[in-house]
Coordinates of C-alpha atoms in Angstrom, one line a residue:
X13 CA -0.7 4.4 -1.7
X14 CA 0.3 2.5 -5.0
X15 CA 3.8 4.1 -4.5
X16 CA 4.8 2.0 -1.8
X17 CA 5.0 -1.5 -3.8
X18 CA 7.6 0.7 -6.3
X19 CA 9.7 2.7 -4.2
X20 CA 11.2 -0.9 -2.6
X21 CA 14.1 0.4 -5.0
X22 CA 14.5 4.5 -5.8
X23 CA 12.9 5.8 -8.6
X24 CA 12.8 9.5 -9.8
X25 CA 10.0 11.8 -9.7
X26 CA 9.7 11.3 -13.5
X27 CA 9.1 7.9 -12.6
X28 CA 6.7 8.7 -10.0
X29 CA 4.8 10.6 -12.2
X30 CA 4.4 7.4 -14.7
X31 CA 3.4 5.6 -11.9
X32 CA 0.8 7.6 -10.8
X33 CA -0.7 7.7 -14.5
X34 CA -0.7 4.1 -15.6
X35 CA -3.2 3.5 -12.0
X36 CA -5.5 6.7 -13.3
X37 CA -4.1 10.2 -11.4
X38 CA -3.6 13.0 -13.6
X39 CA -0.8 13.9 -11.8
X40 CA 2.0 16.5 -12.6
X41 CA 5.8 16.7 -11.1
X42 CA 5.2 19.3 -8.4
X43 CA 2.4 17.1 -7.1
X44 CA 3.8 14.0 -6.9
X45 CA 6.8 15.7 -4.6
X46 CA 4.4 17.4 -2.6
X47 CA 2.8 14.1 -2.1
X48 CA 6.2 12.4 -1.3
X49 CA 7.2 15.0 0.8
X50 CA 4.0 15.0 3.3
X51 CA 4.0 10.9 3.3
X52 CA 6.2 10.2 6.7
X53 CA 7.4 7.3 5.2
X54 CA 9.0 8.4 1.7
X55 CA 11.7 10.1 1.8
X56 CA 14.6 11.5 -1.0
X57 CA 17.7 10.2 -0.6
X58 CA 20.9 11.9 -1.5
X59 CA 20.8 11.3 -5.4
X60 CA 17.4 12.8 -6.0
X61 CA 15.6 9.6 -6.2
X62 CA 12.7 9.0 -3.4
X63 CA 12.1 5.4 -2.1
X64 CA 10.7 3.8 0.9
X65 CA 11.1 3.2 5.1
X66 CA 11.3 -0.4 5.3
X67 CA 8.2 -1.5 7.3
X68 CA 8.7 -5.2 8.1
X69 CA 5.0 -4.3 9.9
X70 CA 3.2 -3.2 7.1
X71 CA 4.6 -6.7 5.3
X72 CA 3.8 -8.5 7.3
X73 CA 0.1 -7.3 6.9
X74 CA 0.5 -7.4 3.4
X75 CA 2.3 -11.1 3.1
X76 CA -1.3 -11.9 5.6
X77 CA -3.8 -10.1 3.4
X78 CA -1.7 -12.1 0.6
X79 CA -2.6 -15.2 1.6
X80 CA -6.3 -14.9 2.7
X81 CA -7.8 -13.6 -0.4
X82 CA -6.0 -16.3 -2.7
X83 CA -8.0 -18.1 -5.0
X84 CA -11.1 -15.4 -3.3
X85 CA -12.1 -12.3 -5.0
X86 CA -12.7 -10.8 -0.7
X87 CA -12.0 -12.0 2.7
X88 CA -12.8 -11.5 6.5
X89 CA -10.1 -9.1 8.4
X90 CA -11.6 -10.9 11.3
X91 CA -11.3 -14.3 11.3
X92 CA -9.0 -14.9 7.9
X93 CA -7.1 -11.9 7.8
X94 CA -6.7 -11.4 11.4
X95 CA -5.3 -15.8 11.7
X96 CA -3.0 -15.4 8.7
X97 CA -1.1 -12.7 11.3
X98 CA 1.8 -14.9 14.1
X99 CA 0.2 -15.1 17.6
X100 CA 2.2 -12.2 19.5
X101 CA 1.1 -9.3 16.6
X102 CA -2.1 -6.9 18.1
X103 CA -3.6 -5.3 14.7
X104 CA -6.3 -3.2 14.3
X105 CA -9.1 -3.6 11.3
X106 CA -8.3 -0.3 10.5
X107 CA -4.5 -0.8 10.1
X108 CA -5.3 -3.9 8.1
X109 CA -7.7 -1.9 5.9
X110 CA -4.9 1.5 5.6
X111 CA -2.0 -1.8 4.6
X112 CA -4.4 -3.0 2.0
X113 CA -5.7 0.0 0.7
X114 CA -2.0 1.3 0.7
X115 CA -1.3 -0.8 -1.9
X116 CA -3.8 0.2 -4.9
X117 CA -4.7 -3.1 -5.4
X118 CA -7.4 -4.0 -2.5
X119 CA -10.2 -1.7 -1.2
X120 CA -12.6 -2.1 1.5
X121 CA -16.0 -1.7 1.1
X122 CA -16.8 -2.5 4.9
X123 CA -14.9 -2.2 8.0
X124 CA -14.5 -5.9 8.0
X125 CA -14.1 -7.0 4.0
X126 CA -10.9 -6.4 2.2
X127 CA -11.3 -7.2 -1.9
X128 CA -9.6 -6.8 -4.8
X129 CA -9.7 -3.3 -6.3
X130 CA -12.6 -3.3 -8.9
X131 CA -11.4 -1.4 -12.5

């Protein structure tokens, strides 16, 4: 989801509502809070702000996607993205797609393709 990249630093519910609106989602505060509560990677800290758990695996996959898409509008998961991952890391196509789509910048029109999201 679009919130992951923004939640590397804590944000208020109001800030998340504005981020959602910037991405074309007409969500109110209750909807943002519900989404945040249901997502296992997002949690609320003592100050009431929301943040995301740091997941090195997701970061590695996201960086591999970015390297594979460098100077290209689209790429194949296998071999292009898989080749960018560490040799000892086993990742499914579905996991690559989930990480890519969760950034809000990419989409997967077919099971082996990742491309920049069209507006």
